[in-house]
mmCIF file of C-alpha atoms in Angstrom:
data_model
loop_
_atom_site.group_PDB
_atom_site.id
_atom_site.type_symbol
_atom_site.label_atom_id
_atom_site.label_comp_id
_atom_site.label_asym_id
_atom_site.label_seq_id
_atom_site.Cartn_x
_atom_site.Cartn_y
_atom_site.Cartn_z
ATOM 1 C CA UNK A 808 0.000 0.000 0.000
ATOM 2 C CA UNK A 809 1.011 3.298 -0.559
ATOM 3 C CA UNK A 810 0.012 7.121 -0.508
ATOM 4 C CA UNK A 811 0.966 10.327 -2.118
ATOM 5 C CA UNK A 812 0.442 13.438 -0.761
ATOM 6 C CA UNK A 813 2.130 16.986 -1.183
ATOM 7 C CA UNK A 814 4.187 17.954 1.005
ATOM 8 C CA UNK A 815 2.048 21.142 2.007
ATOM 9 C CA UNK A 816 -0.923 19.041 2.975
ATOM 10 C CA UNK A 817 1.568 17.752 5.260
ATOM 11 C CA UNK A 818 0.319 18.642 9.287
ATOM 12 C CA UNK A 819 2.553 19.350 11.838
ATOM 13 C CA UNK A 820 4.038 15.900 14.135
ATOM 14 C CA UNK A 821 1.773 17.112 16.825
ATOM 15 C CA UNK A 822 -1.074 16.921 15.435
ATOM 16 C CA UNK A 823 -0.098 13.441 13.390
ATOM 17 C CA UNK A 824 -0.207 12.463 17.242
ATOM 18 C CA UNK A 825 -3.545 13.399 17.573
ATOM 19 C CA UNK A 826 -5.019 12.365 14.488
ATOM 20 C CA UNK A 827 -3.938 8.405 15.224
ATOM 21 C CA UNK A 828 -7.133 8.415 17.520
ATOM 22 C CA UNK A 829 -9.595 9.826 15.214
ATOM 23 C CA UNK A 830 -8.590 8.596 11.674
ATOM 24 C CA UNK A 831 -5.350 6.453 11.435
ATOM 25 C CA UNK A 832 -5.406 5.869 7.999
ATOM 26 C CA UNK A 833 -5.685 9.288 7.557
ATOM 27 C CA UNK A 834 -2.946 10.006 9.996
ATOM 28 C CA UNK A 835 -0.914 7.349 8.170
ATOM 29 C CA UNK A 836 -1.042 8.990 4.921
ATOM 30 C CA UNK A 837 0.069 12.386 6.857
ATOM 31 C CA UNK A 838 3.374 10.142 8.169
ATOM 32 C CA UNK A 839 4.642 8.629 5.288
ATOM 33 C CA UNK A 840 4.462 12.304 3.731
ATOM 34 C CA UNK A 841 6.562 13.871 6.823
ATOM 35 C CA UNK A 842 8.674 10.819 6.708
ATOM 36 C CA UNK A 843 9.152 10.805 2.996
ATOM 37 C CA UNK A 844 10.291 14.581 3.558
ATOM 38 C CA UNK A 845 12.827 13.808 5.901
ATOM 39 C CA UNK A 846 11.823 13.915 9.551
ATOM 40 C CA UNK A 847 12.833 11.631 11.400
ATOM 41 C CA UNK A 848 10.230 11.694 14.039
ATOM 42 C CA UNK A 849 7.619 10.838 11.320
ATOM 43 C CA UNK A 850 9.958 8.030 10.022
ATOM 44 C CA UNK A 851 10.267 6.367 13.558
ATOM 45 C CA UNK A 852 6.555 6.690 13.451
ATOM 46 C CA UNK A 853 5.893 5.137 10.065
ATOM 47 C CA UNK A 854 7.887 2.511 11.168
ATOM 48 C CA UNK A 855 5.547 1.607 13.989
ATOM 49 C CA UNK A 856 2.258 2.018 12.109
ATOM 50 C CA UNK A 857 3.482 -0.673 9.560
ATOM 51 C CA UNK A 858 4.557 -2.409 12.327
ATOM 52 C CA UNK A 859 1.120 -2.401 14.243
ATOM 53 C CA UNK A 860 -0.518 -2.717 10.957
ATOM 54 C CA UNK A 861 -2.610 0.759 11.958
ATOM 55 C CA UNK A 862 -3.997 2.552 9.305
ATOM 56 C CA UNK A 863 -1.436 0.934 6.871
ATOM 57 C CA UNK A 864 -0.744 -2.747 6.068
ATOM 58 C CA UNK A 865 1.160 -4.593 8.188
ATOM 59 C CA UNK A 866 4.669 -4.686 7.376
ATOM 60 C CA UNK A 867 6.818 -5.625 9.465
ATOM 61 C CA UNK A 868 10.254 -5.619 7.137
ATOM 62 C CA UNK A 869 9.199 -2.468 5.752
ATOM 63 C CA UNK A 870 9.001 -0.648 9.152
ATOM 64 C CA UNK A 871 12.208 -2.640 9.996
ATOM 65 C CA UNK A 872 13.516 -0.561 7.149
ATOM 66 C CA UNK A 873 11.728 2.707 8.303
ATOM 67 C CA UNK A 874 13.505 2.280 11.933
ATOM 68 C CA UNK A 875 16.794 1.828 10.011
ATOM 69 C CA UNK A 876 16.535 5.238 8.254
ATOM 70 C CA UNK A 877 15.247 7.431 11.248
ATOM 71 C CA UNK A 878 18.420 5.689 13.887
ATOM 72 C CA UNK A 879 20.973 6.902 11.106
ATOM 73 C CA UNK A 880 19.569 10.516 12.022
ATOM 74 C CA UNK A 881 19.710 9.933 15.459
ATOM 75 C CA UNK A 882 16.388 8.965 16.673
ATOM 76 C CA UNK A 883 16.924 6.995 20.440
ATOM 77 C CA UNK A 884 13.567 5.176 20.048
ATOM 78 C CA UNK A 885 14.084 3.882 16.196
ATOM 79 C CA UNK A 886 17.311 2.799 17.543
ATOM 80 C CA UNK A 887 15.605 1.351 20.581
ATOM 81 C CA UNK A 888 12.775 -0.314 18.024
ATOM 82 C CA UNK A 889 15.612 -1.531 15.218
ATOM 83 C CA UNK A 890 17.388 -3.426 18.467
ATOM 84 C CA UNK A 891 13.638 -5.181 19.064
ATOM 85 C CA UNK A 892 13.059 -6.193 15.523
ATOM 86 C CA UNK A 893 16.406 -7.477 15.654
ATOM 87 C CA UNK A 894 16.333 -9.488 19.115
ATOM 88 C CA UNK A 895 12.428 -10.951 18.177
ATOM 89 C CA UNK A 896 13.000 -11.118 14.484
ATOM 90 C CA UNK A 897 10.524 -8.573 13.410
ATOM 91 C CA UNK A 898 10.704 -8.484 9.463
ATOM 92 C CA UNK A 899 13.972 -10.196 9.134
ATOM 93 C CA UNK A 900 16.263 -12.610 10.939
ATOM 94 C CA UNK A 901 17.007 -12.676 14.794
ATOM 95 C CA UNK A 902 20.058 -11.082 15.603
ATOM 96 C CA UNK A 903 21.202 -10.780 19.154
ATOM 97 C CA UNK A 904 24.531 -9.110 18.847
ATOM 98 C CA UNK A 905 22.815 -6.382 16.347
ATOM 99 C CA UNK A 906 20.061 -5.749 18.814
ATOM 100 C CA UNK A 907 22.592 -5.180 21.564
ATOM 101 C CA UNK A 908 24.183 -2.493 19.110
ATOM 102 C CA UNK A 909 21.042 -1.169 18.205
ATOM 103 C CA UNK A 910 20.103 -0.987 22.469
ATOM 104 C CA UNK A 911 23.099 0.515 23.576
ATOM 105 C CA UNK A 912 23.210 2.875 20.970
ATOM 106 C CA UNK A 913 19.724 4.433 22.097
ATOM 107 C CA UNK A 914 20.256 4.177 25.872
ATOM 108 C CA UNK A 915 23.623 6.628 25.101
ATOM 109 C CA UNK A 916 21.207 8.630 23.784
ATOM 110 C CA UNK A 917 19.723 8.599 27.063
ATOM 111 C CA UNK A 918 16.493 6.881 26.373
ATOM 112 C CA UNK A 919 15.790 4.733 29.178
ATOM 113 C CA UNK A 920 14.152 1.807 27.067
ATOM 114 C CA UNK A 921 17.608 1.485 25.310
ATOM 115 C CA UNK A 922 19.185 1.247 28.506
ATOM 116 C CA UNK A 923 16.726 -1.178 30.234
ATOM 117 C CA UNK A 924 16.737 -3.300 27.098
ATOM 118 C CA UNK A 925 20.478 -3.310 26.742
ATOM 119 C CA UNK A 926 20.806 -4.077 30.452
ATOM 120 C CA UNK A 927 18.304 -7.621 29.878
ATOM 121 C CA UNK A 928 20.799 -8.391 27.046
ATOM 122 C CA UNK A 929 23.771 -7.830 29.767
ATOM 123 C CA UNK A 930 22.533 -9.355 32.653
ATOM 124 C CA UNK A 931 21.300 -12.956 30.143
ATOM 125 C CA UNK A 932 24.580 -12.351 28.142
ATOM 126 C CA UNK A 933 22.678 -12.644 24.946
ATOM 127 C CA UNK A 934 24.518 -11.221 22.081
ATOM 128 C CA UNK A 935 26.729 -9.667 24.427
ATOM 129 C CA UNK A 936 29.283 -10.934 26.801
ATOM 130 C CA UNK A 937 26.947 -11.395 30.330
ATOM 131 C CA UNK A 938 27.970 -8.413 32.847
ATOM 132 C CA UNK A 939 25.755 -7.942 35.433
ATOM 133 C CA UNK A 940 27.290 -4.921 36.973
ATOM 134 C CA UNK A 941 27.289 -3.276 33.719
ATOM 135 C CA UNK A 942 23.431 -4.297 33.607
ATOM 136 C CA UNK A 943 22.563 -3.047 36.827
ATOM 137 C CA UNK A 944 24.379 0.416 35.769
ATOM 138 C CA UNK A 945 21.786 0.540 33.228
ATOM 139 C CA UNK A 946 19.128 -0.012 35.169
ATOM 140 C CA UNK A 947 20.297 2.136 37.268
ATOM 141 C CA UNK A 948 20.347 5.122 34.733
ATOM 142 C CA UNK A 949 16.866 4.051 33.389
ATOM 143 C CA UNK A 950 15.169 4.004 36.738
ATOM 144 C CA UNK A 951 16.652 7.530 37.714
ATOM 145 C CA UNK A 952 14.702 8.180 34.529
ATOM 146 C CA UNK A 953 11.598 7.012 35.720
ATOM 147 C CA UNK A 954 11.667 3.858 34.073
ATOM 148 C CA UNK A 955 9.150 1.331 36.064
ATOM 149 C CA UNK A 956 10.266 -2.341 34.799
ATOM 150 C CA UNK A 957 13.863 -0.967 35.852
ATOM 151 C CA UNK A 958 12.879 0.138 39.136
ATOM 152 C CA UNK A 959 11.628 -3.322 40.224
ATOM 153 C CA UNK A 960 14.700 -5.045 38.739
ATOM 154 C CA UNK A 961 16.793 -2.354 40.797
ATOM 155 C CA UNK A 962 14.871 -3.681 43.733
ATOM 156 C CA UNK A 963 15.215 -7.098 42.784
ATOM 157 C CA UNK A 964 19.415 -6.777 42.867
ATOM 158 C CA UNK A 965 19.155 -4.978 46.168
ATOM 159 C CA UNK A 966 16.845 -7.246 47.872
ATOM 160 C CA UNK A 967 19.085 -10.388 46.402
ATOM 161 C CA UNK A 968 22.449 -8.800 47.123
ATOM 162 C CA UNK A 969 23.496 -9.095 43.294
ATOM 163 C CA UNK A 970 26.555 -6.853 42.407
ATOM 164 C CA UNK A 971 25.859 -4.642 45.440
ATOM 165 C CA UNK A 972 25.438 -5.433 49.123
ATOM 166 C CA UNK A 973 22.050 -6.657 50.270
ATOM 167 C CA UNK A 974 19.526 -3.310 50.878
ATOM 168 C CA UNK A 975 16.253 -4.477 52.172
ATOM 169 C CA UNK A 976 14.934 -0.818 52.822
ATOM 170 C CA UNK A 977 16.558 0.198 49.163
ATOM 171 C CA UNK A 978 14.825 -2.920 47.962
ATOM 172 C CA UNK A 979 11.425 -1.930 49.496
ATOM 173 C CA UNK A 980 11.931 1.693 48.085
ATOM 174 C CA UNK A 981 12.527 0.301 44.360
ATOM 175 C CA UNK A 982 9.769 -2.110 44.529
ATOM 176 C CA UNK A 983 7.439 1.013 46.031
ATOM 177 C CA UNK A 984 8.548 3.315 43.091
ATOM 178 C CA UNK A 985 7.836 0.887 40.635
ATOM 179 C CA UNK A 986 4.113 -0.250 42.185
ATOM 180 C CA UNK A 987 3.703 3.335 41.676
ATOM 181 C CA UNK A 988 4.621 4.156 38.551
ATOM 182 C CA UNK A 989 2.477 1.347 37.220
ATOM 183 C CA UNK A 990 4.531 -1.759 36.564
ATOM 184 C CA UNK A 991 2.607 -5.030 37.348
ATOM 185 C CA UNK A 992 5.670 -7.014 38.351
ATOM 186 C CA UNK A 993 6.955 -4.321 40.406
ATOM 187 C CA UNK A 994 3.072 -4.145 41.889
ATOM 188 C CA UNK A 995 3.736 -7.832 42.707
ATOM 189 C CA UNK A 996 7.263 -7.408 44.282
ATOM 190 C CA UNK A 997 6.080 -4.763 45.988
ATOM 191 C CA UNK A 998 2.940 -6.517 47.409
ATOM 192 C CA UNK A 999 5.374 -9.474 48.117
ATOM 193 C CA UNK A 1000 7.593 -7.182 50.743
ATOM 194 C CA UNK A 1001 4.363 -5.625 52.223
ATOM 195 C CA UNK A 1002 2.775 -9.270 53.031
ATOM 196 C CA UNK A 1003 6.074 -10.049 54.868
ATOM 197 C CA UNK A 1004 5.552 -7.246 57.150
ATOM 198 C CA UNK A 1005 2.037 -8.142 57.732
ATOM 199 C CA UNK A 1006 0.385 -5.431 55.941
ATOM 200 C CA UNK A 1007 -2.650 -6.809 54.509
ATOM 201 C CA UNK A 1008 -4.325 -4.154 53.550
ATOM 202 C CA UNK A 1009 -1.957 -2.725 51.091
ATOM 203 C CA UNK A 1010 -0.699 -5.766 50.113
ATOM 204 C CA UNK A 1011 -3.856 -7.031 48.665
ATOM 205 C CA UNK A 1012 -4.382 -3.715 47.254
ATOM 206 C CA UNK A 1013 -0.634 -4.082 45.102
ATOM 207 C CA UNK A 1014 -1.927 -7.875 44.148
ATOM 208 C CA UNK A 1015 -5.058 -6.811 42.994
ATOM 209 C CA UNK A 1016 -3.336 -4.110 40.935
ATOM 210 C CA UNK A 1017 -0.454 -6.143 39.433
ATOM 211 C CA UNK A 1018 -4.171 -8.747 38.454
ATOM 212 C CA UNK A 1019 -5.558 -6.301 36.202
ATOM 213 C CA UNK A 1020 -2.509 -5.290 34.046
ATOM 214 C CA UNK A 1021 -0.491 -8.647 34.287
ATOM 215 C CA UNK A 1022 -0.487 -11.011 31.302
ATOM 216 C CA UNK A 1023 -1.002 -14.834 31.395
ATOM 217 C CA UNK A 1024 2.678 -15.867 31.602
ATOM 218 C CA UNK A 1025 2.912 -13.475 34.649
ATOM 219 C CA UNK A 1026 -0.073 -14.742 35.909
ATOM 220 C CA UNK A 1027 0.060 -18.209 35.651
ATOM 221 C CA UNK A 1028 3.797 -17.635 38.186
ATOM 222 C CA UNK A 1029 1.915 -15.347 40.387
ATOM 223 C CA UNK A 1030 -0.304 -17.487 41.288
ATOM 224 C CA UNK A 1031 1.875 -20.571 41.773
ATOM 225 C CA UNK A 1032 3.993 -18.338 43.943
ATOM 226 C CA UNK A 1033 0.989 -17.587 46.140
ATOM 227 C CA UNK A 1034 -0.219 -20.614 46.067
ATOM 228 C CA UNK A 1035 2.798 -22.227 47.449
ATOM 229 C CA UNK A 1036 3.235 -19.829 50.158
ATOM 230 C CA UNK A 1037 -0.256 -20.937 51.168
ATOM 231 C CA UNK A 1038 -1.209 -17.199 52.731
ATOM 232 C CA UNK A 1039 -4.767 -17.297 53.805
ATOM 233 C CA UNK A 1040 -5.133 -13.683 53.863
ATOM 234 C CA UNK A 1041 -4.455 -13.819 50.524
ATOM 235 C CA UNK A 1042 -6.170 -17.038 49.073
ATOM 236 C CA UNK A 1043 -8.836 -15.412 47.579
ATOM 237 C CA UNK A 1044 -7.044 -13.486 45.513
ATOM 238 C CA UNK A 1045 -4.661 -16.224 44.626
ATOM 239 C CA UNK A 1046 -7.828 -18.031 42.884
ATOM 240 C CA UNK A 1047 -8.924 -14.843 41.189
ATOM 241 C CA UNK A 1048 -5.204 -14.542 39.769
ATOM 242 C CA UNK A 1049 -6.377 -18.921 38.510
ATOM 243 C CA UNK A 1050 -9.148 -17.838 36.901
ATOM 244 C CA UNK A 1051 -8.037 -14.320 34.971
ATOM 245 C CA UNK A 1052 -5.241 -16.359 33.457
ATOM 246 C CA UNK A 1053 -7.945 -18.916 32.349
ATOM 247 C CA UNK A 1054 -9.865 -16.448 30.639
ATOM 248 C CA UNK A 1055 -7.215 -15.089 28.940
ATOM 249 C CA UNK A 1056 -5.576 -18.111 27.996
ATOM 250 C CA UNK A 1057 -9.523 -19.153 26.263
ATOM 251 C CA UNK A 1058 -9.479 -15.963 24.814
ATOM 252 C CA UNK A 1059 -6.737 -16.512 23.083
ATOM 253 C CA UNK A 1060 -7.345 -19.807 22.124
ATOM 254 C CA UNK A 1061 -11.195 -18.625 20.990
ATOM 255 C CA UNK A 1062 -9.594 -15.969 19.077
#
């Protein structure tokens, strides 16, 4: 598929943003015009429309292609989205040690999904050689940034005594940050820490959080967790965490 538009019907990025909503195929036409003209923010854009398949048809080694051009100018997030289609094999072949490349050049562009997707490649050593106090640095850097799924892993190497001395109140303060922000594992870890102490109350609240947002896979280990620690002030919620991952899991097969 493909669209041609002049470039003076061509809107302004912001309101490409806000067109996605309302029209997409629309706003997809708009994108390949800005991108087409050169900007880069447009390009990293197109590149996740063809992905998603919104507005445009699917394409996932044409947007592959589309990352490609907008990392060369310097986009962190094309580079950050070129390193994914490399590690998952998004429109062309896996490759690890590419997607590594591809990671570390966005997070020194200071975009913390480069660094906490560089730092999973260095603490599995997966196309990289395995350094975990390089990967904690990164998640590190990310977190400072705000970066949820970093925060809980943060808390995770504190509260295990990985690459820095065991923290239990640095742990706690991760895992808290994380719950916060919105991260459904963090919710968990954070609910975890908070049964321990006997706080019920908030606990529950934190599981039933991390319930609505988590998906099967995390699900299906939540519950087996709780489960085995056989917490009755928690039981119930143990069984609801059974059945939402039964749900989905007919969903998808229904679907």
């Amino acid at each position: 598929m493909s669209f041609i538009l002049h470039r003076s019907e061509t809107p302004d990025l912001a309101q490409l943003g806000r067109s996605l909503a309302e029209d997409p195929r629309q706003a997809a036409r708009w994108t390949l015009a800005a991108a087409s003209a050169g900007e880069a923010e447009a390009q990293a854009l197109l590149g996740q429309l063809l992905l998603d398949g919104l507005g445009i048809q699917r394409d996932a080694a044409l947007a592959r292609d589309w990352f490609e051009i907008a990392a060369r100018r310097g986009h962190a997030m094309a580079s950050n989205m070129l390193g994914r289609c490399c590690e998952l094999g998004w429109g062309g072949p896996v490759d690890e040690a590419a997607a590594a490349r591809h990671y570390r050049t966005a997070a020194e562009r200071s975009l913390d999904w480069g660094m906490y997707n560089y730092a999973n490649l260095l603490a599995t050593g997966r196309g990289v050689a395995r350094n975990e106090e390089q990967a904690f640095t990164w998640y590190q850097r990310a977190a400072a940034l705000g970066h949820a799924k970093s925060m809980n892993l943060v808390g995770r190497y504190y509260e295990e005594g990985r690459v820095v001395r065991a923290d239990p109140q640095a742990a706690f303060d991760c895992y808290r940050r994380s719950a916060e922000a919105g991260d459904f594992r963090g919710q968990f870890s954070y609910a975890s820490v908070l049964m321990g102490l006997g706080r019920w109350d908030e606990a529950r609240h934190w599981l039933r959080e991390a319930l609505a947002l988590g998906h099967p896979k995390f699900l299906r280990k939540a519950c087996a967790e709780l489960r085995r620690a056989a917490i009755a002030e928690v039981a119930d919620i143990a069984e609801a965490y059974a059945r939402r991952c039964a749900e989905q899991e007919a969903g998808a097969l229904a679907g």
